[in-house]
Amino acid sequence: MTARHAVCLFVILAAWAVPAAAQAPAQLRTPDVIFVPTPQAVVDAMLKLAKVTKNDVVYDLGSGDGRIPIAAAKSYGARGVGIDIDPQRIREATENLKTAGVGDRVKFLNQDLFTTDISEATVVTLYLLPSLNLKLLPKLNRELKPGTRVVSHAFDMGTAKPQETLNVDGRTVYFWTIPIQQ
Ligand SMILES: C[S@@+](CC[C@H](N)C(=O)[O-])C[C@H]1O[C@@H](n2cnc3c(N)ncnc32)[C@H](O)[C@@H]1O
């Protein structure tokens, strides 16, 4: 290989490698809560309670292995967006999306749920912690359109009275619509 060929090869490899590295999920900071998946029966009940349709954009804040956005797209034809701060979870969700056959309707973003823009959501799903739900409440009311549905697995939002609750296999699911009154 001549020096000229070597330079060309280096330029081609650099052009490929730099954008690939820029897109790779990265650890932003320590997650606020560890990954524990919502059982599939509870996922189905959450989406049913929110009356998800193909016109919805379902945001799962802390999306783990991606099961909620993927189910929203598979079962209802909705668009799904998963936000997770942990790059390992984003990698898993992206792998799961490959086999789910709804890749055109779902995306996963390696971002902090407290700083990501959620304004396009029409449904928001949560499985976090009571303290995180409370911390998130002002952002939900500020960024989401009136009438946006919010569903939380297991955890309420302090004194914000849910409009509905559901028991699924011993687990509680909470439902509110924006604006959520405290
Ligand atoms: C209990 S799991 C729920 C996973 C999924 N929503 C479900 O119900 O199966 C919580 C997820 O939130 C993510 N997480 C924790 N803190 C976060 C933050 N500040 N921003 C985005 N994701 C976060 C964790 O990495 C974890 O995957």
Short mmCIF file of C-alpha atoms and ligand atoms in Angstrom, two decimals:
data_model
loop_
_atom_site.label_atom_id
_atom_site.label_comp_id
_atom_site.label_asym_id
_atom_site.label_seq_id
_atom_site.Cartn_x
_atom_site.Cartn_y
_atom_site.Cartn_z
CA MET A 1 0.00 0.00 0.00
CA THR A 2 1.35 3.42 -0.96
CA ALA A 3 1.36 6.35 1.47
CA ARG A 4 -1.42 7.94 -0.61
CA HIS A 5 -3.58 4.82 -0.31
CA ALA A 6 -2.96 4.75 3.44
CA VAL A 7 -4.05 8.38 3.82
CA CYS A 8 -7.23 7.71 1.77
CA LEU A 9 -8.02 4.66 3.92
CA PHE A 10 -7.50 6.68 7.11
CA VAL A 11 -9.84 9.45 5.89
CA ILE A 12 -12.57 6.93 4.95
CA LEU A 13 -12.29 5.11 8.31
CA ALA A 14 -12.32 8.39 10.26
CA ALA A 15 -15.43 9.60 8.38
CA TRP A 16 -17.18 6.36 9.34
CA ALA A 17 -15.94 6.09 12.92
CA VAL A 18 -16.52 9.64 14.18
CA PRO A 19 -20.32 9.80 13.53
CA ALA A 20 -20.71 6.22 14.82
CA ALA A 21 -18.99 7.14 18.08
CA ALA A 22 -21.03 10.34 18.36
CA GLN A 23 -24.28 8.34 18.16
CA ALA A 24 -23.28 5.56 20.57
CA PRO A 25 -25.21 5.62 23.87
CA ALA A 26 -23.11 7.07 26.70
CA GLN A 27 -23.48 7.04 30.46
CA LEU A 28 -24.75 10.53 31.34
CA ARG A 29 -24.93 10.08 35.13
CA THR A 30 -26.05 7.50 37.66
CA PRO A 31 -29.70 6.48 37.07
CA ASP A 32 -32.20 7.73 39.68
CA VAL A 33 -33.69 4.24 39.92
CA ILE A 34 -32.53 0.83 38.78
CA PHE A 35 -34.13 -1.19 35.98
CA VAL A 36 -37.00 -3.41 37.07
CA PRO A 37 -39.32 -4.40 34.20
CA THR A 38 -43.09 -3.96 34.35
CA PRO A 39 -44.76 -7.37 33.86
CA GLN A 40 -46.37 -7.68 30.42
CA ALA A 41 -49.92 -7.97 31.87
CA VAL A 42 -49.40 -4.65 33.67
CA VAL A 43 -47.98 -3.04 30.50
CA ASP A 44 -51.12 -4.12 28.61
CA ALA A 45 -53.38 -2.79 31.39
CA MET A 46 -51.52 0.59 31.47
CA LEU A 47 -51.97 1.09 27.71
CA LYS A 48 -55.61 0.02 27.90
CA LEU A 49 -56.29 2.36 30.83
CA ALA A 50 -54.79 5.25 28.83
CA LYS A 51 -57.00 4.29 25.84
CA VAL A 52 -54.00 4.36 23.49
CA THR A 53 -54.80 4.57 19.77
CA LYS A 54 -52.77 4.80 16.56
CA ASN A 55 -52.94 8.61 16.86
CA ASP A 56 -51.00 8.65 20.14
CA VAL A 57 -47.37 9.35 20.89
CA VAL A 58 -46.48 7.29 23.96
CA TYR A 59 -43.44 8.42 25.98
CA ASP A 60 -42.04 6.00 28.56
CA LEU A 61 -39.82 8.01 30.91
CA GLY A 62 -37.17 5.54 32.04
CA SER A 63 -37.91 3.00 29.33
CA GLY A 64 -35.68 0.11 30.40
CA ASP A 65 -35.77 -2.69 27.83
CA GLY A 66 -38.31 -0.76 25.75
CA ARG A 67 -41.30 -2.99 26.37
CA ILE A 68 -43.88 -0.19 26.84
CA PRO A 69 -43.16 1.87 23.67
CA ILE A 70 -42.82 -1.37 21.68
CA ALA A 71 -46.16 -2.71 23.00
CA ALA A 72 -47.86 0.64 22.26
CA ALA A 73 -46.71 0.40 18.64
CA LYS A 74 -47.37 -3.34 18.23
CA SER A 75 -50.79 -3.50 19.89
CA TYR A 76 -52.22 -0.10 18.99
CA GLY A 77 -50.17 1.27 16.08
CA ALA A 78 -49.12 4.24 18.22
CA ARG A 79 -45.77 6.00 17.98
CA GLY A 80 -43.50 5.17 20.90
CA VAL A 81 -40.57 7.04 22.41
CA GLY A 82 -38.44 5.57 25.18
CA ILE A 83 -36.13 7.76 27.26
CA ASP A 84 -33.44 6.12 29.37
CA ILE A 85 -30.30 7.49 30.97
CA ASP A 86 -28.56 4.10 31.04
CA PRO A 87 -26.81 3.24 27.74
CA GLN A 88 -27.09 -0.49 28.46
CA ARG A 89 -30.89 -0.18 28.60
CA ILE A 90 -30.90 1.76 25.32
CA ARG A 91 -28.83 -1.00 23.70
CA GLU A 92 -31.25 -3.68 24.99
CA ALA A 93 -34.32 -1.73 23.88
CA THR A 94 -32.79 -1.18 20.44
CA GLU A 95 -32.13 -4.95 20.13
CA ASN A 96 -35.72 -5.72 21.22
CA LEU A 97 -37.05 -3.21 18.71
CA LYS A 98 -35.19 -5.02 15.89
CA THR A 99 -37.18 -8.20 16.50
CA ALA A 100 -40.50 -6.44 17.19
CA GLY A 101 -41.08 -5.31 13.61
CA VAL A 102 -42.23 -1.77 14.56
CA GLY A 103 -38.91 0.01 14.08
CA ASP A 104 -40.51 2.73 11.97
CA ARG A 105 -42.80 3.76 14.85
CA VAL A 106 -40.52 3.57 17.90
CA LYS A 107 -37.31 5.31 18.93
CA PHE A 108 -35.14 5.20 22.03
CA LEU A 109 -33.20 8.21 23.28
CA ASN A 110 -30.29 8.05 25.71
CA GLN A 111 -31.34 11.08 27.71
CA ASP A 112 -32.22 12.25 31.22
CA LEU A 113 -35.99 12.17 31.67
CA PHE A 114 -35.81 15.39 33.71
CA THR A 115 -34.28 17.38 30.86
CA THR A 116 -35.63 15.72 27.68
CA ASP A 117 -38.38 17.50 25.72
CA ILE A 118 -41.64 15.59 26.26
CA SER A 119 -44.00 18.14 24.72
CA GLU A 120 -45.09 15.95 21.78
CA ALA A 121 -46.34 13.13 24.06
CA THR A 122 -50.06 12.42 24.24
CA VAL A 123 -49.54 9.56 26.71
CA VAL A 124 -46.76 9.31 29.33
CA THR A 125 -45.97 6.10 31.19
CA LEU A 126 -43.92 5.88 34.40
CA TYR A 127 -42.44 3.20 36.63
CA LEU A 128 -40.04 5.20 38.78
CA LEU A 129 -40.40 6.02 42.49
CA PRO A 130 -42.87 8.17 44.48
CA SER A 131 -40.22 10.88 45.03
CA LEU A 132 -39.30 10.92 41.31
CA ASN A 133 -42.96 11.17 40.26
CA LEU A 134 -43.34 14.17 42.59
CA LYS A 135 -40.18 15.78 41.26
CA LEU A 136 -41.44 15.22 37.69
CA LEU A 137 -44.92 16.66 38.28
CA PRO A 138 -44.09 20.34 37.51
CA LYS A 139 -42.43 19.30 34.22
CA LEU A 140 -45.45 17.17 33.25
CA ASN A 141 -47.83 20.10 33.86
CA ARG A 142 -45.50 22.60 32.16
CA GLU A 143 -44.65 20.67 28.97
CA LEU A 144 -47.61 18.40 28.24
CA LYS A 145 -50.76 19.54 26.46
CA PRO A 146 -54.00 19.62 28.47
CA GLY A 147 -55.70 16.22 28.20
CA THR A 148 -52.43 14.25 27.91
CA ARG A 149 -52.81 10.98 29.81
CA VAL A 150 -50.27 9.94 32.46
CA VAL A 151 -50.12 6.37 33.76
CA SER A 152 -47.87 5.20 36.57
CA HIS A 153 -47.10 1.65 37.61
CA ALA A 154 -46.93 1.14 41.38
CA PHE A 155 -46.31 4.74 42.46
CA ASP A 156 -48.62 7.70 43.04
CA MET A 157 -47.76 11.40 43.02
CA GLY A 158 -48.08 12.59 46.58
CA THR A 159 -51.38 14.37 47.09
CA ALA A 160 -52.24 14.46 43.37
CA LYS A 161 -55.45 12.43 43.40
CA PRO A 162 -55.57 9.93 40.52
CA GLN A 163 -58.68 9.90 38.31
CA GLU A 164 -58.56 6.11 38.19
CA THR A 165 -56.64 3.30 39.82
CA LEU A 166 -56.47 -0.31 38.77
CA ASN A 167 -55.24 -3.46 40.43
CA VAL A 168 -53.44 -5.84 38.09
CA ASP A 169 -52.16 -9.05 39.66
CA GLY A 170 -51.65 -7.22 42.96
CA ARG A 171 -49.95 -4.19 41.38
CA THR A 172 -51.56 -0.75 41.37
CA VAL A 173 -51.74 1.39 38.24
CA TYR A 174 -52.55 5.14 38.61
CA PHE A 175 -54.12 7.36 35.93
CA TRP A 176 -54.25 11.17 35.63
CA THR A 177 -54.82 13.67 32.84
CA ILE A 178 -52.97 16.99 32.44
CA PRO A 179 -53.21 19.34 34.26
CA ILE A 180 -52.60 17.22 37.35
CA GLN A 181 -53.89 19.03 40.45
CA GLN A 182 -51.93 18.72 43.69
C1 LIG B 1 -38.05 0.65 37.13
S1 LIG B 1 -37.32 0.79 35.52
C2 LIG B 1 -38.77 0.86 34.47
C3 LIG B 1 -38.53 0.35 33.06
C4 LIG B 1 -39.75 0.39 32.13
N1 LIG B 1 -40.36 1.71 32.12
C5 LIG B 1 -40.77 -0.62 32.56
O1 LIG B 1 -41.78 -0.19 33.16
O2 LIG B 1 -40.58 -1.82 32.30
C6 LIG B 1 -36.72 2.48 35.56
C7 LIG B 1 -35.82 2.89 34.39
O3 LIG B 1 -35.55 4.28 34.52
C8 LIG B 1 -34.24 4.55 34.08
N2 LIG B 1 -33.82 5.82 34.66
C9 LIG B 1 -33.47 6.08 35.93
N3 LIG B 1 -33.20 7.39 36.10
C10 LIG B 1 -33.40 7.98 34.89
C11 LIG B 1 -33.28 9.32 34.42
N4 LIG B 1 -32.95 10.34 35.22
N5 LIG B 1 -33.56 9.56 33.11
C12 LIG B 1 -33.91 8.54 32.28
N6 LIG B 1 -34.02 7.25 32.68
C13 LIG B 1 -33.79 6.97 33.96
C14 LIG B 1 -33.45 3.34 34.54
O4 LIG B 1 -32.26 3.18 33.80
C15 LIG B 1 -34.47 2.20 34.34
O5 LIG B 1 -34.30 1.61 33.08
#
